[in-house]
């Protein structure tokens, strides 16, 4: 096992990794910006090093500073968390070449899945069902038109270097395609320095369901079931569940087998997530793969009883997976609410100092957070302040427990999305599980003009 792990992240996930290391008897090194000097991940780590000023590009994205910190402290592994450098193939490669274990997949796997066209090719090679669309990149508006004619409108133009909803544009009919293609390509070029586009049939109200996979360094791959992630706002997940009520045993087995086959085919290692769209008829279609531990991993932990971050550490150190597929049991139902420092109506950031803080507790309640009374929520970073995760024997019990926990949760001094979650959890359509990826559109503040931003949601709603 590793002797010392450097955590190249901040906030709740940095603390999550510090705790997993402690549980395993591994020493930890926290890195932090000047603004995060008094953060809990710094306080609870064995050592800490300042890596730069508040702006992420100068600190948590500063590869030379982080590598220097790793060498200086003699860390033998780096955990990248999520966001920041977690899906940066160059960073993983630098770790590999410096003899520091990157806790995640190989740099080649990260690069492969980062190119969404290459990822789809890999999925096709593994016989994973794909959304109908272009078999590769589309290089001209004419080519896009020919393919759109074939798959039928509406279609979705996606940037090959995008992902997570960045660089997508819906095209409703043929007359819009030419202009949309040029605009989307220009936006992709500006945002990613790469104008490669591909095209898919646009599914209007699919569910977004993802499979958690895990692979060790000995060729063993398992899946840990699915998460229902349809509750998104502007491509930010708001609430996640495990399992998905729309997935029965047969479908779970088929999606899981497809995800495992993809991992086997590319020699995948460590934790990963295979994202699918689920059509109303139960058809499932690969869209992309995330090569990191995700924010919502805790709902999978709650229903499987497995510590996924501990498993990441074990597997990266060369240990065999502690479970085989038949040991993986999904028990009960878990829900995660992302508590953000945001105005609960407009969702604009609300950083500041917390002047009163009380966390919920009790049976089946978990809070993963880095805040406390008098903590500062900084404007430099994303607005997630806590993940509130509840477990129940059934979805109904989990919903009631979540309402109870949200009512107990006191965060004063900043605005949070707690009131929004309370509204959502009493929405009859949500409670009846009549959800899809456009569900939260009805909670958006005001209808806006037709969407054209590269990072905006398809369909024009903002
Ligand atoms: C789609 C889609 C419908 N049709 N692709 C968004 C995030 C990224 N991982 C892929 N996403 C989607 N891809 C096709 N062909 C719907 C989504 C999508 C979505 C779209 C609009 C509003 C919210 C959404 C939430 C999840 C997925």
Short mmCIF file of C-alpha atoms and ligand atoms in Angstrom, two decimals:
data_model
loop_
_atom_site.label_atom_id
_atom_site.label_comp_id
_atom_site.label_asym_id
_atom_site.label_seq_id
_atom_site.Cartn_x
_atom_site.Cartn_y
_atom_site.Cartn_z
CA UNK A 1 0.00 0.00 0.00
CA UNK A 2 1.05 3.61 -0.50
CA UNK A 3 2.89 5.36 2.33
CA UNK A 4 1.86 8.89 1.45
CA UNK A 5 -0.83 10.22 -0.88
CA UNK A 6 -0.97 13.79 -2.17
CA UNK A 7 -4.49 15.05 -2.77
CA UNK A 8 -4.59 17.36 -5.78
CA UNK A 9 -7.95 18.91 -4.94
CA UNK A 10 -9.88 20.96 -2.38
CA UNK A 11 -13.29 21.06 -0.72
CA UNK A 12 -15.41 18.07 0.24
CA UNK A 13 -13.70 15.60 -2.10
CA UNK A 14 -10.23 16.46 -0.72
CA UNK A 15 -11.57 15.80 2.78
CA UNK A 16 -13.25 12.59 1.52
CA UNK A 17 -9.87 11.33 0.27
CA UNK A 18 -8.04 12.39 3.47
CA UNK A 19 -10.57 10.35 5.46
CA UNK A 20 -10.24 7.27 3.24
CA UNK A 21 -6.44 7.44 3.56
CA UNK A 22 -6.66 7.75 7.35
CA UNK A 23 -8.94 4.72 7.49
CA UNK A 24 -6.24 2.78 5.62
CA UNK A 25 -3.31 4.14 7.67
CA UNK A 26 -1.90 6.12 4.73
CA UNK A 27 -0.27 9.52 5.37
CA UNK A 28 -1.71 12.47 3.44
CA UNK A 29 -0.45 15.67 1.90
CA UNK A 30 -2.96 18.45 1.27
CA UNK A 31 -2.23 21.11 -1.31
CA UNK A 32 -4.03 24.43 -1.07
CA UNK A 33 -4.28 27.89 -2.54
CA UNK A 34 -3.60 30.92 -0.34
CA UNK A 35 -7.38 31.32 0.03
CA UNK A 36 -7.82 27.75 1.37
CA UNK A 37 -5.14 27.96 4.08
CA UNK A 38 -7.70 27.33 6.87
CA UNK A 39 -9.74 24.71 5.03
CA UNK A 40 -10.66 21.40 6.69
CA UNK A 41 -8.81 19.27 4.14
CA UNK A 42 -5.65 21.13 5.16
CA UNK A 43 -6.39 20.79 8.87
CA UNK A 44 -7.03 17.04 8.75
CA UNK A 45 -4.16 16.08 6.42
CA UNK A 46 -0.80 15.11 7.92
CA UNK A 47 1.08 17.71 5.89
CA UNK A 48 0.14 20.61 3.68
CA UNK A 49 1.75 22.76 1.05
CA UNK A 50 0.61 26.04 -0.47
CA UNK A 51 0.65 25.79 -4.26
CA UNK A 52 -0.36 29.27 -5.33
CA UNK A 53 -2.85 32.13 -5.35
CA UNK A 54 -6.65 31.63 -5.28
CA UNK A 55 -7.32 31.41 -9.04
CA UNK A 56 -7.58 27.69 -9.90
CA UNK A 57 -5.31 28.03 -12.91
CA UNK A 58 -2.54 29.25 -10.59
CA UNK A 59 -3.07 26.62 -7.88
CA UNK A 60 -5.27 23.51 -8.29
CA UNK A 61 -4.57 23.45 -12.05
CA UNK A 62 -0.88 24.33 -11.64
CA UNK A 63 0.83 21.07 -12.63
CA UNK A 64 4.45 22.17 -11.92
CA UNK A 65 3.49 23.40 -8.43
CA UNK A 66 1.61 20.19 -7.62
CA UNK A 67 4.40 17.94 -8.93
CA UNK A 68 6.94 19.95 -6.90
CA UNK A 69 4.80 19.47 -3.80
CA UNK A 70 4.64 15.71 -4.49
CA UNK A 71 8.42 15.43 -4.89
CA UNK A 72 9.17 17.67 -1.90
CA UNK A 73 6.97 15.65 0.44
CA UNK A 74 7.95 12.25 -0.98
CA UNK A 75 4.38 11.31 -1.90
CA UNK A 76 4.19 7.99 -3.74
CA UNK A 77 0.71 8.56 -5.19
CA UNK A 78 -1.61 11.39 -6.22
CA UNK A 79 -5.40 11.37 -5.91
CA UNK A 80 -6.92 13.93 -8.30
CA UNK A 81 -10.52 13.93 -6.95
CA UNK A 82 -13.04 15.24 -9.50
CA UNK A 83 -12.85 18.38 -11.64
CA UNK A 84 -9.51 20.25 -11.79
CA UNK A 85 -6.81 17.84 -13.12
CA UNK A 86 -8.80 14.62 -12.68
CA UNK A 87 -9.36 14.07 -16.42
CA UNK A 88 -6.18 15.74 -17.64
CA UNK A 89 -4.25 13.06 -19.58
CA UNK A 90 -1.07 15.16 -19.53
CA UNK A 91 -1.12 15.36 -15.72
CA UNK A 92 -1.67 11.59 -15.44
CA UNK A 93 1.19 11.02 -17.86
CA UNK A 94 3.55 13.29 -15.90
CA UNK A 95 2.70 11.30 -12.75
CA UNK A 96 3.33 8.03 -14.61
CA UNK A 97 6.71 9.25 -15.85
CA UNK A 98 7.76 10.54 -12.41
CA UNK A 99 7.06 7.20 -10.77
CA UNK A 100 4.14 8.63 -8.81
CA UNK A 101 1.01 6.50 -8.98
CA UNK A 102 -1.93 8.43 -10.42
CA UNK A 103 -5.00 7.11 -8.60
CA UNK A 104 -7.22 6.60 -11.61
CA UNK A 105 -6.99 5.07 -15.07
CA UNK A 106 -3.95 5.29 -17.37
CA UNK A 107 -3.24 8.52 -19.25
CA UNK A 108 -4.14 6.66 -22.47
CA UNK A 109 -7.61 5.77 -21.16
CA UNK A 110 -8.17 9.38 -20.07
CA UNK A 111 -7.11 10.67 -23.50
CA UNK A 112 -9.27 8.09 -25.29
CA UNK A 113 -12.43 8.90 -23.35
CA UNK A 114 -11.71 12.64 -23.47
CA UNK A 115 -12.15 12.47 -27.22
CA UNK A 116 -15.88 11.76 -27.44
CA UNK A 117 -15.69 10.48 -31.02
CA UNK A 118 -12.90 8.06 -30.09
CA UNK A 119 -14.88 7.00 -27.02
CA UNK A 120 -17.90 6.18 -29.19
CA UNK A 121 -15.71 4.17 -31.55
CA UNK A 122 -14.38 2.20 -28.57
CA UNK A 123 -17.95 1.60 -27.37
CA UNK A 124 -19.01 0.45 -30.85
CA UNK A 125 -16.05 -1.95 -30.96
CA UNK A 126 -17.28 -3.41 -27.65
CA UNK A 127 -20.78 -3.82 -29.17
CA UNK A 128 -22.24 -1.25 -26.77
CA UNK A 129 -25.39 0.33 -28.27
CA UNK A 130 -24.83 3.92 -29.47
CA UNK A 131 -27.20 6.79 -30.10
CA UNK A 132 -27.80 6.79 -33.89
CA UNK A 133 -25.61 9.39 -35.58
CA UNK A 134 -22.34 10.03 -37.37
CA UNK A 135 -19.89 7.15 -37.14
CA UNK A 136 -17.02 9.65 -36.72
CA UNK A 137 -16.39 13.39 -36.83
CA UNK A 138 -18.40 15.40 -39.38
CA UNK A 139 -16.09 17.76 -41.25
CA UNK A 140 -18.59 19.89 -43.17
CA UNK A 141 -22.16 21.19 -43.01
CA UNK A 142 -22.91 19.12 -46.15
CA UNK A 143 -21.77 15.93 -44.46
CA UNK A 144 -23.80 16.82 -41.36
CA UNK A 145 -26.88 17.40 -43.56
CA UNK A 146 -26.54 14.02 -45.24
CA UNK A 147 -26.28 12.21 -41.89
CA UNK A 148 -29.13 14.22 -40.35
CA UNK A 149 -31.34 13.25 -43.31
CA UNK A 150 -30.54 9.65 -42.53
CA UNK A 151 -31.11 9.70 -38.72
CA UNK A 152 -34.00 12.19 -38.86
CA UNK A 153 -34.57 15.51 -37.05
CA UNK A 154 -34.15 16.78 -34.40
CA UNK A 155 -30.41 16.20 -34.23
CA UNK A 156 -27.76 17.27 -31.75
CA UNK A 157 -24.37 18.66 -32.77
CA UNK A 158 -21.73 17.84 -30.16
CA UNK A 159 -18.10 18.93 -29.86
CA UNK A 160 -15.72 15.99 -29.84
CA UNK A 161 -13.60 17.76 -27.22
CA UNK A 162 -16.71 18.70 -25.19
CA UNK A 163 -18.61 16.40 -22.86
CA UNK A 164 -20.83 16.93 -19.90
CA UNK A 165 -23.12 19.07 -22.07
CA UNK A 166 -20.42 21.53 -23.16
CA UNK A 167 -20.46 22.38 -26.84
CA UNK A 168 -23.89 20.96 -27.73
CA UNK A 169 -26.44 22.46 -30.10
CA UNK A 170 -29.89 21.16 -31.00
CA UNK A 171 -31.01 21.42 -34.61
CA UNK A 172 -34.78 21.10 -35.07
CA UNK A 173 -34.97 21.03 -38.86
CA UNK A 174 -32.92 20.98 -42.02
CA UNK A 175 -33.10 24.74 -42.64
CA UNK A 176 -31.24 25.39 -39.36
CA UNK A 177 -28.42 22.92 -39.81
CA UNK A 178 -25.92 24.84 -41.95
CA UNK A 179 -25.80 27.94 -39.74
CA UNK A 180 -25.88 25.86 -36.55
CA UNK A 181 -22.94 23.78 -37.73
CA UNK A 182 -20.77 26.84 -38.43
CA UNK A 183 -21.67 28.49 -35.12
CA UNK A 184 -21.18 25.29 -33.09
CA UNK A 185 -17.83 24.60 -34.72
CA UNK A 186 -16.65 28.18 -34.06
CA UNK A 187 -17.74 27.93 -30.44
CA UNK A 188 -16.02 24.57 -29.99
CA UNK A 189 -12.83 25.97 -31.49
CA UNK A 190 -12.95 28.96 -29.14
CA UNK A 191 -13.82 26.89 -26.05
CA UNK A 192 -11.61 23.82 -26.56
CA UNK A 193 -9.14 24.80 -29.30
CA UNK A 194 -10.64 21.91 -31.28
CA UNK A 195 -13.50 22.36 -33.75
CA UNK A 196 -14.21 18.64 -34.35
CA UNK A 197 -17.94 17.98 -34.26
CA UNK A 198 -20.12 14.90 -34.38
CA UNK A 199 -23.83 14.48 -34.77
CA UNK A 200 -26.47 12.42 -32.98
CA UNK A 201 -30.17 11.89 -33.11
CA UNK A 202 -31.55 14.21 -30.39
CA UNK A 203 -33.54 12.32 -27.77
CA UNK A 204 -36.07 14.83 -26.48
CA UNK A 205 -36.85 13.54 -23.00
CA UNK A 206 -34.50 10.70 -22.19
CA UNK A 207 -33.37 9.67 -18.75
CA UNK A 208 -29.73 10.01 -17.92
CA UNK A 209 -28.54 6.82 -16.27
CA UNK A 210 -24.92 5.99 -15.54
CA UNK A 211 -23.20 2.75 -14.57
CA UNK A 212 -20.42 2.78 -11.96
CA UNK A 213 -17.57 0.51 -13.03
CA UNK A 214 -14.44 -0.60 -11.22
CA UNK A 215 -11.43 -2.45 -12.62
CA UNK A 216 -8.28 -3.70 -10.92
CA UNK A 217 -4.80 -4.18 -12.39
CA UNK A 218 -5.35 -7.93 -12.74
CA UNK A 219 -8.03 -7.89 -15.45
CA UNK A 220 -11.04 -8.03 -13.15
CA UNK A 221 -13.91 -5.63 -13.89
CA UNK A 222 -17.19 -5.23 -12.00
CA UNK A 223 -20.11 -2.83 -12.19
CA UNK A 224 -21.81 -1.44 -9.09
CA UNK A 225 -25.20 -0.74 -10.61
CA UNK A 226 -26.60 2.51 -11.90
CA UNK A 227 -27.34 6.04 -10.77
CA UNK A 228 -30.32 8.05 -11.96
CA UNK A 229 -28.95 11.47 -12.95
CA UNK A 230 -31.80 13.03 -14.92
CA UNK A 231 -32.23 15.90 -12.46
CA UNK A 232 -29.93 18.45 -14.01
CA UNK A 233 -29.99 22.19 -14.45
CA UNK A 234 -27.77 23.68 -17.12
CA UNK A 235 -25.90 20.37 -17.18
CA UNK A 236 -25.19 20.57 -13.47
CA UNK A 237 -26.60 17.62 -11.61
CA UNK A 238 -28.80 18.72 -8.75
CA UNK A 239 -29.98 15.45 -7.21
CA UNK A 240 -28.98 11.84 -7.90
CA UNK A 241 -30.42 8.49 -6.89
CA UNK A 242 -29.35 4.87 -6.76
CA UNK A 243 -30.81 2.66 -8.01
CA UNK A 244 -32.90 4.13 -10.86
CA UNK A 245 -36.57 3.22 -10.53
CA UNK A 246 -36.63 2.91 -14.33
CA UNK A 247 -34.03 0.15 -14.36
CA UNK A 248 -35.07 -3.41 -13.51
CA UNK A 249 -32.77 -6.35 -12.86
CA UNK A 250 -32.68 -7.40 -16.52
CA UNK A 251 -31.85 -3.92 -17.79
CA UNK A 252 -29.23 -3.44 -15.04
CA UNK A 253 -27.54 -6.68 -16.05
CA UNK A 254 -27.52 -5.68 -19.73
CA UNK A 255 -26.25 -2.12 -19.12
CA UNK A 256 -23.69 -3.42 -16.64
CA UNK A 257 -22.45 -6.09 -19.05
CA UNK A 258 -22.10 -3.46 -21.81
CA UNK A 259 -20.15 -1.13 -19.50
CA UNK A 260 -17.87 -3.98 -18.39
CA UNK A 261 -17.23 -5.03 -21.97
CA UNK A 262 -16.16 -1.47 -22.86
CA UNK A 263 -13.75 -1.43 -19.90
CA UNK A 264 -12.27 -4.81 -20.85
CA UNK A 265 -11.80 -3.73 -24.44
CA UNK A 266 -9.79 -0.63 -23.58
CA UNK A 267 -7.87 -2.10 -20.61
CA UNK A 268 -9.59 0.27 -18.21
CA UNK A 269 -8.40 0.51 -14.59
CA UNK A 270 -9.81 1.99 -11.39
CA UNK A 271 -13.16 3.78 -11.03
CA UNK A 272 -15.13 4.96 -14.05
CA UNK A 273 -18.66 5.86 -15.09
CA UNK A 274 -20.33 4.86 -18.32
CA UNK A 275 -23.12 7.29 -19.22
CA UNK A 276 -26.22 6.15 -21.09
CA UNK A 277 -29.41 7.74 -22.31
CA UNK A 278 -32.45 5.66 -21.50
CA UNK A 279 -35.33 5.87 -23.96
CA UNK A 280 -38.96 5.48 -22.79
CA UNK A 281 -39.05 2.01 -24.42
CA UNK A 282 -36.15 0.81 -22.24
CA UNK A 283 -33.54 1.11 -24.99
CA UNK A 284 -30.17 2.32 -23.67
CA UNK A 285 -27.53 4.17 -25.65
CA UNK A 286 -23.93 5.01 -24.75
CA UNK A 287 -23.08 8.72 -24.77
CA UNK A 288 -19.75 9.09 -22.96
CA UNK A 289 -17.48 7.74 -20.24
CA UNK A 290 -16.11 9.68 -17.26
CA UNK A 291 -12.70 8.56 -16.07
CA UNK A 292 -12.85 9.93 -12.51
CA UNK A 293 -14.57 9.38 -9.18
CA UNK A 294 -17.78 11.40 -9.43
CA UNK A 295 -19.48 13.78 -7.04
CA UNK A 296 -22.42 11.38 -6.76
CA UNK A 297 -20.37 8.26 -5.90
CA UNK A 298 -21.81 8.34 -2.36
CA UNK A 299 -25.26 7.10 -3.47
CA UNK A 300 -23.59 4.00 -4.89
CA UNK A 301 -21.70 3.59 -1.61
CA UNK A 302 -24.96 3.79 0.31
CA UNK A 303 -26.68 0.99 -1.64
CA UNK A 304 -23.65 -1.30 -2.06
CA UNK A 305 -21.93 -0.79 1.31
CA UNK A 306 -18.62 -0.31 -0.51
CA UNK A 307 -16.17 2.55 0.14
CA UNK A 308 -15.34 3.57 -3.42
CA UNK A 309 -12.47 5.90 -2.53
CA UNK A 310 -10.87 3.19 -0.41
CA UNK A 311 -11.31 0.83 -3.38
CA UNK A 312 -9.61 3.38 -5.66
CA UNK A 313 -6.61 3.46 -3.32
CA UNK A 314 -6.43 -0.33 -2.98
CA UNK A 315 -6.76 -1.02 -6.69
CA UNK A 316 -4.20 1.68 -7.60
CA UNK A 317 -1.75 0.05 -5.18
CA UNK A 318 -2.14 -3.23 -7.09
CA UNK A 319 -4.59 -5.03 -4.80
CA UNK A 320 -7.28 -7.19 -6.31
CA UNK A 321 -10.87 -5.94 -6.32
CA UNK A 322 -12.42 -6.88 -2.97
CA UNK A 323 -15.68 -8.02 -4.61
CA UNK A 324 -16.69 -10.09 -7.59
CA UNK A 325 -19.85 -9.36 -9.54
CA UNK A 326 -22.03 -11.83 -7.68
CA UNK A 327 -21.04 -10.25 -4.32
CA UNK A 328 -22.36 -6.87 -5.47
CA UNK A 329 -25.83 -6.42 -3.99
CA UNK A 330 -27.99 -3.32 -4.31
CA UNK A 331 -29.82 -2.80 -1.03
CA UNK A 332 -32.41 -0.08 -0.46
CA UNK A 333 -32.49 3.35 -2.07
CA UNK A 334 -30.19 6.38 -1.76
CA UNK A 335 -30.66 10.02 -2.73
CA UNK A 336 -28.09 12.79 -2.85
CA UNK A 337 -28.96 16.48 -2.78
CA UNK A 338 -26.19 18.83 -3.82
CA UNK A 339 -26.31 21.77 -1.45
CA UNK A 340 -24.82 24.71 -3.32
CA UNK A 341 -24.05 28.23 -2.15
CA UNK A 342 -26.57 29.70 -4.57
CA UNK A 343 -29.70 31.75 -4.67
CA UNK A 344 -32.38 28.99 -4.66
CA UNK A 345 -34.50 30.74 -7.31
CA UNK A 346 -32.00 32.19 -9.76
CA UNK A 347 -29.12 29.81 -8.98
CA UNK A 348 -26.61 32.65 -9.00
CA UNK A 349 -23.57 32.11 -6.73
CA UNK A 350 -23.87 33.23 -3.11
CA UNK A 351 -20.38 33.08 -1.58
CA UNK A 352 -19.65 34.50 1.86
CA UNK A 353 -19.04 33.62 5.48
CA UNK A 354 -21.21 31.05 7.23
CA UNK A 355 -22.39 32.56 10.51
CA UNK A 356 -24.50 29.68 11.78
CA UNK A 357 -24.19 26.00 10.93
CA UNK A 358 -25.95 22.83 12.03
CA UNK A 359 -25.72 19.52 10.18
CA UNK A 360 -28.51 16.95 10.06
CA UNK A 361 -27.86 13.48 11.40
CA UNK A 362 -29.59 10.33 12.52
CA UNK A 363 -30.08 6.94 10.92
CA UNK A 364 -29.42 6.81 7.18
CA UNK A 365 -28.09 10.37 6.89
CA UNK A 366 -24.60 11.31 5.67
CA UNK A 367 -23.18 14.77 5.08
CA UNK A 368 -19.99 15.15 3.04
CA UNK A 369 -18.95 18.76 3.41
CA UNK A 370 -15.92 20.92 4.02
CA UNK A 371 -17.77 23.77 5.74
CA UNK A 372 -18.40 24.56 9.39
CA UNK A 373 -19.51 27.54 11.46
CA UNK A 374 -17.54 30.68 10.44
CA UNK A 375 -16.16 28.98 7.31
CA UNK A 376 -15.82 31.06 4.16
CA UNK A 377 -17.41 29.88 0.93
CA UNK A 378 -15.06 31.35 -1.64
CA UNK A 379 -16.08 32.93 -4.94
CA UNK A 380 -13.07 31.41 -6.74
CA UNK A 381 -14.36 27.84 -6.83
CA UNK A 382 -17.54 25.96 -7.62
CA UNK A 383 -20.45 26.48 -5.31
CA UNK A 384 -20.91 22.94 -3.87
CA UNK A 385 -20.84 23.26 -0.08
CA UNK A 386 -22.24 19.88 0.93
CA UNK A 387 -23.59 16.61 -0.34
CA UNK A 388 -26.51 15.44 1.72
CA UNK A 389 -26.97 11.71 1.19
CA UNK A 390 -29.75 9.64 2.69
CA UNK A 391 -30.47 5.95 2.57
CA UNK A 392 -33.84 4.25 3.02
CA UNK A 393 -35.25 0.77 2.61
CA UNK A 394 -37.45 2.16 -0.19
CA UNK A 395 -37.50 5.30 -2.38
CA UNK A 396 -40.49 6.58 -0.39
CA UNK A 397 -38.59 6.22 2.88
CA UNK A 398 -35.52 7.91 1.37
CA UNK A 399 -37.63 10.85 0.14
CA UNK A 400 -39.21 11.33 3.58
CA UNK A 401 -35.83 11.06 5.28
CA UNK A 402 -34.34 13.59 2.88
CA UNK A 403 -37.12 16.07 3.64
CA UNK A 404 -36.50 15.52 7.35
CA UNK A 405 -32.73 16.03 6.96
CA UNK A 406 -33.17 19.16 4.81
CA UNK A 407 -35.43 20.62 7.51
CA UNK A 408 -32.75 19.98 10.14
CA UNK A 409 -29.97 21.52 8.05
CA UNK A 410 -29.13 25.10 9.13
CA UNK A 411 -26.71 27.16 7.05
CA UNK A 412 -26.79 30.89 7.86
CA UNK A 413 -24.96 33.78 6.24
CA UNK A 414 -25.12 32.53 2.66
CA UNK A 415 -28.00 31.44 0.45
CA UNK A 416 -28.20 27.76 -0.39
CA UNK A 417 -30.22 25.44 -2.59
CA UNK A 418 -31.84 23.75 0.45
CA UNK A 419 -35.23 25.49 -0.16
CA UNK A 420 -35.10 24.40 -3.81
CA UNK A 421 -34.56 20.76 -2.79
CA UNK A 422 -37.50 20.94 -0.40
CA UNK A 423 -39.75 22.15 -3.22
CA UNK A 424 -38.47 19.44 -5.55
CA UNK A 425 -38.99 16.68 -2.98
CA UNK A 426 -42.65 17.60 -2.67
CA UNK A 427 -43.23 17.85 -6.43
CA UNK A 428 -45.80 15.12 -7.22
CA UNK A 429 -44.16 14.35 -10.57
CA UNK A 430 -40.78 13.87 -8.91
CA UNK A 431 -42.29 11.71 -6.20
CA UNK A 432 -44.05 9.62 -8.88
CA UNK A 433 -40.70 9.28 -10.68
CA UNK A 434 -42.00 10.95 -13.83
CA UNK A 435 -38.62 12.55 -14.53
CA UNK A 436 -36.42 13.12 -17.56
CA UNK A 437 -33.46 15.31 -18.48
CA UNK A 438 -35.61 18.40 -19.14
CA UNK A 439 -37.62 18.03 -15.93
CA UNK A 440 -36.01 20.95 -14.10
CA UNK A 441 -36.71 23.36 -16.96
CA UNK A 442 -39.98 24.14 -15.19
CA UNK A 443 -37.99 25.42 -12.20
CA UNK A 444 -35.84 27.78 -14.25
CA UNK A 445 -36.41 31.45 -13.44
CA UNK A 446 -37.61 32.87 -16.78
CA UNK A 447 -37.79 31.77 -20.40
CA UNK A 448 -34.84 33.21 -22.30
CA UNK A 449 -34.24 33.81 -26.01
CA UNK A 450 -33.15 30.91 -28.26
CA UNK A 451 -29.96 29.45 -26.91
CA UNK A 452 -26.70 29.80 -28.77
CA UNK A 453 -24.02 29.58 -26.10
CA UNK A 454 -21.56 26.73 -26.41
CA UNK A 455 -22.12 25.69 -22.81
CA UNK A 456 -25.87 26.09 -22.84
CA UNK A 457 -28.41 23.30 -22.78
CA UNK A 458 -29.91 22.14 -26.05
CA UNK A 459 -33.45 23.22 -26.75
CA UNK A 460 -33.00 26.91 -26.08
CA UNK A 461 -34.17 26.91 -22.45
CA UNK A 462 -31.75 28.41 -19.97
C1 LIG B 1 -27.90 13.88 -25.36
C2 LIG B 1 -29.24 14.15 -25.04
C3 LIG B 1 -30.21 13.83 -25.96
N1 LIG B 1 -29.87 13.27 -27.16
N2 LIG B 1 -27.62 13.33 -26.57
C4 LIG B 1 -25.95 16.08 -21.66
C5 LIG B 1 -24.71 15.84 -20.91
C6 LIG B 1 -23.88 14.97 -21.74
N3 LIG B 1 -23.25 13.99 -20.92
C7 LIG B 1 -24.81 14.37 -22.75
N4 LIG B 1 -26.07 15.02 -22.58
C8 LIG B 1 -27.14 14.72 -23.33
N5 LIG B 1 -26.89 14.17 -24.54
C9 LIG B 1 -28.59 13.03 -27.41
N6 LIG B 1 -28.29 12.47 -28.59
C10 LIG B 1 -29.51 14.68 -23.76
C11 LIG B 1 -28.47 14.97 -22.92
C12 LIG B 1 -28.79 15.46 -21.61
C13 LIG B 1 -29.49 16.64 -21.39
C14 LIG B 1 -29.96 17.44 -22.41
C15 LIG B 1 -30.68 18.59 -22.16
C16 LIG B 1 -30.92 18.99 -20.85
C17 LIG B 1 -30.47 18.23 -19.81
C18 LIG B 1 -29.77 17.05 -20.07
C19 LIG B 1 -29.35 16.27 -18.99
C20 LIG B 1 -28.68 15.10 -19.23
C21 LIG B 1 -28.41 14.69 -20.53
#
